[in-house]
Short mmCIF file of C-alpha atoms in Angstrom, two decimals:
data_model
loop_
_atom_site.label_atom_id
_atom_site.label_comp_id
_atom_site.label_asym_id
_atom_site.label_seq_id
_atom_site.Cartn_x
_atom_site.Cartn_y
_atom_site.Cartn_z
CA UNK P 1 -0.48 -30.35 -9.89
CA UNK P 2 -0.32 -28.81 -6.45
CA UNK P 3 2.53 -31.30 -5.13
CA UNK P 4 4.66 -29.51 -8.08
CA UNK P 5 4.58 -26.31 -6.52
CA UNK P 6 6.42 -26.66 -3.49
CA UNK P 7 5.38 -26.82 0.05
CA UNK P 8 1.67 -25.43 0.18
CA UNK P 9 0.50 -22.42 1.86
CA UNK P 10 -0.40 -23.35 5.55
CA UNK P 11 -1.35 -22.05 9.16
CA UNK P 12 2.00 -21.63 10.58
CA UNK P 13 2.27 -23.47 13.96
CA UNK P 14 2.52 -21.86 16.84
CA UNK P 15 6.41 -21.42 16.97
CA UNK P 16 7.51 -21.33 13.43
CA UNK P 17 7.10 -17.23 13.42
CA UNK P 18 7.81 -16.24 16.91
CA UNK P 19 10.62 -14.26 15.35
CA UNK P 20 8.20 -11.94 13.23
CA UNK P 21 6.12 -11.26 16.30
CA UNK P 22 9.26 -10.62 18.34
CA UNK P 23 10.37 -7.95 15.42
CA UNK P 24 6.84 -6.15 14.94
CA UNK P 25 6.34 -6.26 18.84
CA UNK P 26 9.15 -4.62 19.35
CA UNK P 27 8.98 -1.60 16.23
CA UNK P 28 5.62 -0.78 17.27
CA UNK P 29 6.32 1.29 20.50
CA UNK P 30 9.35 2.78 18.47
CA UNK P 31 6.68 3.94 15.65
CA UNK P 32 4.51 5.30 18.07
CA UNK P 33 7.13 7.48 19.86
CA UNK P 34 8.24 9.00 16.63
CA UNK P 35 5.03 10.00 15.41
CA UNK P 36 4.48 11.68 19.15
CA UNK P 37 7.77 13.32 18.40
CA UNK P 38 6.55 14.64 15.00
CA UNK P 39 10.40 14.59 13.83
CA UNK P 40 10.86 13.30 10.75
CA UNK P 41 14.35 11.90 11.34
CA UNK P 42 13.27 8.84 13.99
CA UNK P 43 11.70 7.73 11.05
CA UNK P 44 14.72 6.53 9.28
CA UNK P 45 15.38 3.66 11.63
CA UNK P 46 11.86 2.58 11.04
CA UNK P 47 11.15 2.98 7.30
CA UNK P 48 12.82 2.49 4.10
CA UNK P 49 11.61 2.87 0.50
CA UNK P 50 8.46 4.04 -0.18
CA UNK P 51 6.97 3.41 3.27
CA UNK P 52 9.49 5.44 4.50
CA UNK P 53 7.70 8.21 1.96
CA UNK P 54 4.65 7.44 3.13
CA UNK P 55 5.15 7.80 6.83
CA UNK P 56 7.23 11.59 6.08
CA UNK P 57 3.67 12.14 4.16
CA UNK P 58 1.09 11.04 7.29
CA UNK P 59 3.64 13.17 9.81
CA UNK P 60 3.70 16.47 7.25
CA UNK P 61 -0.27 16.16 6.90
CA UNK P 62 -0.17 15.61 11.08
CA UNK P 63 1.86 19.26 11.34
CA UNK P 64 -0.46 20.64 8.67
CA UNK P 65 -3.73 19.57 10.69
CA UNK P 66 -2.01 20.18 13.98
CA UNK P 67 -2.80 16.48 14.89
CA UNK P 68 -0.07 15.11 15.61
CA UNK P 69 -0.75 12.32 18.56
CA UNK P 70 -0.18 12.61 21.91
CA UNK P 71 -0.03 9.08 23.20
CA UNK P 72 0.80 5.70 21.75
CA UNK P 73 -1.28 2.95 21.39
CA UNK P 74 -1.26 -0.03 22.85
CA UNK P 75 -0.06 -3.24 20.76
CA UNK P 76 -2.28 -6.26 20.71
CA UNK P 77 -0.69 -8.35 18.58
CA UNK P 78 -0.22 -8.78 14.93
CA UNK P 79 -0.96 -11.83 12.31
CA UNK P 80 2.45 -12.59 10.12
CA UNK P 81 2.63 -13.81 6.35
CA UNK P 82 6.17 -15.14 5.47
CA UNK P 83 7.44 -17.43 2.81
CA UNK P 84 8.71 -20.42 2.83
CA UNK P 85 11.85 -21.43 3.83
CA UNK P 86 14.55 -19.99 6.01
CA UNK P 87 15.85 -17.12 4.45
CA UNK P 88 13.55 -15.02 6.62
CA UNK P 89 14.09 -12.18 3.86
CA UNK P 90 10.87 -10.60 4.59
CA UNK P 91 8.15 -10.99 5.98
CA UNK P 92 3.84 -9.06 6.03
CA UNK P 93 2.44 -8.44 9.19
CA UNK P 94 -1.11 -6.92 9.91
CA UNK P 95 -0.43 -5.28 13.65
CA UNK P 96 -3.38 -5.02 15.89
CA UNK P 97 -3.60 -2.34 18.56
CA UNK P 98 -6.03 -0.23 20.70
CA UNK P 99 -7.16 3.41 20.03
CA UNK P 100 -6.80 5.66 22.70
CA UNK P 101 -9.30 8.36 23.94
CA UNK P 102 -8.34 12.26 23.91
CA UNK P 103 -6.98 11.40 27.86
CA UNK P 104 -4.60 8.35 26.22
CA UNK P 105 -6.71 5.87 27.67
CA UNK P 106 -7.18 2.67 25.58
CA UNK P 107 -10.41 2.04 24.22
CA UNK P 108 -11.98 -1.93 24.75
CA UNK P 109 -11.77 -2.56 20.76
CA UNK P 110 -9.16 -3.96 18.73
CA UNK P 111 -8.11 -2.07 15.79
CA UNK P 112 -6.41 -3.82 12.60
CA UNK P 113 -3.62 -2.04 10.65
CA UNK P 114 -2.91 -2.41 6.95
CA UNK P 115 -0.40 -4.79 6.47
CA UNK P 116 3.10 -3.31 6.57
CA UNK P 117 5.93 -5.37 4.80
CA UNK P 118 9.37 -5.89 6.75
CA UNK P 119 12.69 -6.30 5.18
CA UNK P 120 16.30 -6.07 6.41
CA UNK P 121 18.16 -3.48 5.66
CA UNK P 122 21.89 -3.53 7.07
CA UNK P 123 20.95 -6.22 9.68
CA UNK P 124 18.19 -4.27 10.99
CA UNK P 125 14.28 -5.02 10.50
CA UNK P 126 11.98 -1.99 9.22
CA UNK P 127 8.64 -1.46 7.25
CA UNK P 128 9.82 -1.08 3.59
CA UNK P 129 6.09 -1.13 2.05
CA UNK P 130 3.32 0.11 4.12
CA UNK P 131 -0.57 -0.17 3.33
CA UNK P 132 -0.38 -3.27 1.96
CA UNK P 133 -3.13 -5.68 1.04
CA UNK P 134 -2.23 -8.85 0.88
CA UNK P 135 -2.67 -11.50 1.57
CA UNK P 136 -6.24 -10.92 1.24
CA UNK P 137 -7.41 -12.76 4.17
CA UNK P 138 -10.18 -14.88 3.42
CA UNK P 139 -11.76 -18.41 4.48
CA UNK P 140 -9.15 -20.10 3.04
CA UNK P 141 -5.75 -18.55 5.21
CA UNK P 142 -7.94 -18.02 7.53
CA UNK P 143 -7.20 -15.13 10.66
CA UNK P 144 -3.68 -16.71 12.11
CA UNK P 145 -0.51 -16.84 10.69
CA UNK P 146 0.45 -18.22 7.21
CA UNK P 147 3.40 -19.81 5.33
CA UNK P 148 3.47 -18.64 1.81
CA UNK P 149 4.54 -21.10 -1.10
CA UNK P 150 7.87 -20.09 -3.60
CA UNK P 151 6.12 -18.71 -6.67
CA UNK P 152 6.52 -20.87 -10.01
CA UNK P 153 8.77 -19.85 -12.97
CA UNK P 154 7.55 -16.82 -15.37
CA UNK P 155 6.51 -19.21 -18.24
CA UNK P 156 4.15 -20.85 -15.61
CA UNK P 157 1.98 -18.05 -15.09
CA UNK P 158 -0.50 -15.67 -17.50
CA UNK P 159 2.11 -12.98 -17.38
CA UNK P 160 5.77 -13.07 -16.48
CA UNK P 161 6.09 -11.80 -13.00
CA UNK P 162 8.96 -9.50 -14.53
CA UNK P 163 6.30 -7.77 -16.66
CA UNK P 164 3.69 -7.05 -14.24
CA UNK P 165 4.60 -3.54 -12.78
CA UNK P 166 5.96 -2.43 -15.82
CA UNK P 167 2.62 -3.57 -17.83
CA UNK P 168 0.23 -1.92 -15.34
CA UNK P 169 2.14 1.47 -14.93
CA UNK P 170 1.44 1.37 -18.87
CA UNK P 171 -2.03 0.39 -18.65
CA UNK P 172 -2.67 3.25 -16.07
CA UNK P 173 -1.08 5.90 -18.07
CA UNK P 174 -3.22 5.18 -20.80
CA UNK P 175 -5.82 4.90 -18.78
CA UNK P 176 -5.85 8.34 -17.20
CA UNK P 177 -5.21 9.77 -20.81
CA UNK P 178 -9.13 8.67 -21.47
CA UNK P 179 -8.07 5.64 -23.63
CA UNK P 180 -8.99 2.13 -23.23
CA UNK P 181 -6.14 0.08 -23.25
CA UNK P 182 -6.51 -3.48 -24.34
CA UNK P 183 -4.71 -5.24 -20.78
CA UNK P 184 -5.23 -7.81 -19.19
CA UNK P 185 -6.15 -6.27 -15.86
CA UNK P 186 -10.04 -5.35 -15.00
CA UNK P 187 -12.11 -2.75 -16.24
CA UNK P 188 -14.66 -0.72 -14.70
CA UNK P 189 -15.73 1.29 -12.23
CA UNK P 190 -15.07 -0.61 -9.00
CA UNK P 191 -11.78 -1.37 -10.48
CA UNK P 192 -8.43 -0.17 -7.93
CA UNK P 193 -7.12 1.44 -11.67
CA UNK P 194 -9.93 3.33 -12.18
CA UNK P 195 -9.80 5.22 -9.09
CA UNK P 196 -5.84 5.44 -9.03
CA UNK P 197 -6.16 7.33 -12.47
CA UNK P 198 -8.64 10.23 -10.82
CA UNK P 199 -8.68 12.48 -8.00
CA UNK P 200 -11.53 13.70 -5.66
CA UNK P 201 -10.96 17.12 -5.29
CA UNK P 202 -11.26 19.54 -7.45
CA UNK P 203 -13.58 18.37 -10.19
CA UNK P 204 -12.88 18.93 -13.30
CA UNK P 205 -15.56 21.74 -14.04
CA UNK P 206 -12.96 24.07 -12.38
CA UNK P 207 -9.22 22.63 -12.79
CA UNK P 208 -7.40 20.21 -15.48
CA UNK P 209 -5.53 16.94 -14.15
CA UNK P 210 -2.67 15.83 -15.66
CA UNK P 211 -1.39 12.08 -14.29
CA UNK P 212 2.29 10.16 -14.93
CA UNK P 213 2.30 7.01 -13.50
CA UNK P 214 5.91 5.45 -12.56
CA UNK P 215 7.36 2.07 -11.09
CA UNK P 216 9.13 2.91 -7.68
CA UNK P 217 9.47 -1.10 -7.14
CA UNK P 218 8.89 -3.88 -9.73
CA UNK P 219 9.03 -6.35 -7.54
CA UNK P 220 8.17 -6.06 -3.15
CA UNK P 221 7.50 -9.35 -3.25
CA UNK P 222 6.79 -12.80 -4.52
CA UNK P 223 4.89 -15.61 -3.57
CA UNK P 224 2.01 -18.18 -4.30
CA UNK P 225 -0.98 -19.13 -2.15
CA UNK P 226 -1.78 -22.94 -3.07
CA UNK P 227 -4.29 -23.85 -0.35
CA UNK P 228 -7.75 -24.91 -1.75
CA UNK P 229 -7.03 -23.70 -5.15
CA UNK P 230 -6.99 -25.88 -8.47
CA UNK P 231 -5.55 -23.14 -10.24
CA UNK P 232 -2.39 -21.51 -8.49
CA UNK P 233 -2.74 -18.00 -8.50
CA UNK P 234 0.59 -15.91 -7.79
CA UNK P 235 0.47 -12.34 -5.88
CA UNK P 236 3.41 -9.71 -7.12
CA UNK P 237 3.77 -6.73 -5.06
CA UNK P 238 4.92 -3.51 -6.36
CA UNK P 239 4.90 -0.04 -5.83
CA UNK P 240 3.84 2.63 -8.00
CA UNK P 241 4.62 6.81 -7.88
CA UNK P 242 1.27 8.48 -9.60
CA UNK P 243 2.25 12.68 -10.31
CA UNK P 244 -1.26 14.62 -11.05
CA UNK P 245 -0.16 18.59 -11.82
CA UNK P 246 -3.55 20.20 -10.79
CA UNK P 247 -4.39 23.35 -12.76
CA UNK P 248 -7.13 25.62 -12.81
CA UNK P 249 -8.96 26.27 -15.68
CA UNK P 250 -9.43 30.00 -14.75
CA UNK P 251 -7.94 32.16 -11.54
CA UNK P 252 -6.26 30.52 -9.15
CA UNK P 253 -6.77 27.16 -6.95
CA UNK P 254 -7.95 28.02 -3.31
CA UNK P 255 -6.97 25.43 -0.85
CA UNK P 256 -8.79 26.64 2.76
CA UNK P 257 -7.33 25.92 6.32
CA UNK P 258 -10.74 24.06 7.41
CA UNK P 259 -11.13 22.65 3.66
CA UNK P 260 -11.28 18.42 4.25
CA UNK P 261 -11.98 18.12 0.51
CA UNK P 262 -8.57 19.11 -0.60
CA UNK P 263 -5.68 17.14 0.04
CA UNK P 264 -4.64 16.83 3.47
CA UNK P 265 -0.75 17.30 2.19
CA UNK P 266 -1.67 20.90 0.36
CA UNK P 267 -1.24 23.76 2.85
CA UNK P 268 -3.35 26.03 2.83
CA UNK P 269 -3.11 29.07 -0.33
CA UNK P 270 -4.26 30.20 -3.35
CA UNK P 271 -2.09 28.30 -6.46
CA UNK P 272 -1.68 28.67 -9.81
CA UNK P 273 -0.95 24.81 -9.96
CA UNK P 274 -0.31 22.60 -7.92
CA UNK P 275 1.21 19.06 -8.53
CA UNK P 276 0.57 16.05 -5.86
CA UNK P 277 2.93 13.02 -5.42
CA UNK P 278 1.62 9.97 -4.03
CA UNK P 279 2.06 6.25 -3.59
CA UNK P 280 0.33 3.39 -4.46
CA UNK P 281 1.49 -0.56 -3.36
CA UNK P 282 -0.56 -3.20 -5.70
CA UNK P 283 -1.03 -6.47 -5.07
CA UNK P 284 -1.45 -8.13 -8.51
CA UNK P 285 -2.62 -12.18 -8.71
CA UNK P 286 -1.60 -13.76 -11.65
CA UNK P 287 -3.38 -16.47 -12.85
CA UNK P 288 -1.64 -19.46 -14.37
CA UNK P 289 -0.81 -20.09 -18.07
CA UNK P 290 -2.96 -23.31 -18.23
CA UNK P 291 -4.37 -22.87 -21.81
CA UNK P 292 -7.89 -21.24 -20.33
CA UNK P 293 -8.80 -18.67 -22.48
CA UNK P 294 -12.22 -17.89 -21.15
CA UNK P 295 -13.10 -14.27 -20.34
CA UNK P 296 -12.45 -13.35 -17.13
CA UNK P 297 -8.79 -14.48 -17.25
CA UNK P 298 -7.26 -10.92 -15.57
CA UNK P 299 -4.81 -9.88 -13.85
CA UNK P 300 -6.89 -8.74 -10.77
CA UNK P 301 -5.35 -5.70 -9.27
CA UNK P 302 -5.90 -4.40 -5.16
CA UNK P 303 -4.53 -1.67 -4.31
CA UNK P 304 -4.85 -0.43 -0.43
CA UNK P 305 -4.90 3.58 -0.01
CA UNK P 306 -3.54 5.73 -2.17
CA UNK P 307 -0.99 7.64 0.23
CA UNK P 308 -0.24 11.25 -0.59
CA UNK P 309 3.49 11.81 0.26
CA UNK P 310 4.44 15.70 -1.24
CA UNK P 311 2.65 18.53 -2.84
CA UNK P 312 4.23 21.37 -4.31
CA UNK P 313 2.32 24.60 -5.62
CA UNK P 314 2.74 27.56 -7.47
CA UNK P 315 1.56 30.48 -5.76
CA UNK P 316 -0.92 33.05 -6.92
#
């Protein structure tokens, strides 16, 4: 079955992505001197869709918190996920660099970054999906780089690829509503859904929480990971815009300069409501359409953080 699907996943040899390294070596210094800048304009040749959301989000909560960074960090490399072939459309790179103490010296560790998705836009390379996680390394990919296989046709799989963003924005919504959807995604409480369709902060002994869930981006990207497996699973990306309008159930919602419980994207006031836009980028595998009809056949969802991008409030 496996020689039907296309070239396999592998370890990439030591020269087939040199390119993606040479692309991510080179943003990372650029990143690094726009958040140092704090202006929200040098992020536009760095970003695009929703990661370009995301970053205006971490550099708005940076000016909130007054922690915006002085120094950049040093880049130690990065491990690169692309698909087969040579269109070189895009590509998912984890970057590694070094944390720097308070003086902007770099600390003997290695840190790992979520993965960040690159795609061309007008002939130029920039992060289009940020937070992103997958591949899901494991034993199997292993810690270097990886090609990716081409993903089968629709019919091959439990649920046409087309369907899958769509399907879980659906599920969600229902879910947050306090129904329980028939789906086939997981259920539970260490489920990614279940803690995209709540908040934190406030509970709900003092404010109501009202969710939408939308698609941003059906489809990041596409592709199938074929090493070790009997059963091909394929991974769908997509991105998905969750709206909570936060309301208190009587007087008005504090938020407190010093208050790490709220929101880091909520300055600081006393609201009458307040409604919180963030992002979410899911990595859905898809099991195949092989006649198994055991339990257990899901759609598993993983979802990185849930990134906070705008708040706007009503004042008291």
């Amino acid at each position: 079955m496996l020689s039907s699907c296309g070239a396999p996943a592998n370890v990439a040899d030591a020269h087939s992505l040199v390119w993606a390294h040479t692309i991510v070596q080179g943003w990372w210094p650029r990143e690094e001197a726009a958040f140092i800048s704090g202006q929200a304009t040098a992020l536009n040749d760095l970003y695009s869709g929703t990661a370009l959301e995301v970053a205006e989000g971490q550099m708005t909560m940076e000016t909130l918190r007054n922690s915006r960074p002085k120094y950049p960090r040093p880049f130690r490399g990065s491990v690169v996920f692309a698909p087969s072939g040579s269109s070189q459309s895009w590509f998912l790179a984890i970057i590694q660099y070094a944390p720097v103490d308070q003086d902007g010296r770099a600390e003997p560790v290695t840190t790992t970054a979520p993965g960040l998705i690159f795609t061309q836009m007008a002939g130029t390379w920039n992060a289009s999906a940020a937070d992103v996680q997958a591949p899901i390394p494991h034993d199997l990919l292993g810690n270097g780089d990886s090609i990716l296989s081409a993903p089968l046709t629709d019919d091959h799989y439990f649920m046409a690829a087309s369907s899958i963003a769509t399907s879980y924005a659906t599920y969600v919504n229902l879910l947050s509503g306090g129904q329980q959807p028939v789906a086939p995604f997981p259920t539970g409480l260490n489920t990614f859904a279940w803690s995209f369709t709540r908040i934190p902060w406030p509970p709900g002994s003092i404010a109501t929480a009202q969710f939408k869930f939308e698609v941003v981006d059906a489809k990041i990207a596409a592709y199938s990971i074929t090493v070790g497996y009997s059963k091909v699973p394929e991974v769908v990306i997509f991105s998905v815009r969750r709206t909570v309008v936060i309301m208190p159930r009587h007087g008005c919602l504090v938020r407190q300069a010093n208050d790490l419980e709220w929101s880091a994207v909520v300055p600081p006031g006393s609201y009458s409501s307040v409604t919180i836009t963030s992002l979410a980028v899911v990595a859905a595998s898809v099991p195949l359409n092989d006649g198994d009809v055991s339990q257990g056949r899901k759609i598993i969802d993983i979802g990185g953080p849930i990134d906070d991008i705008r708040a706007d409030g009503q004042k008291c």
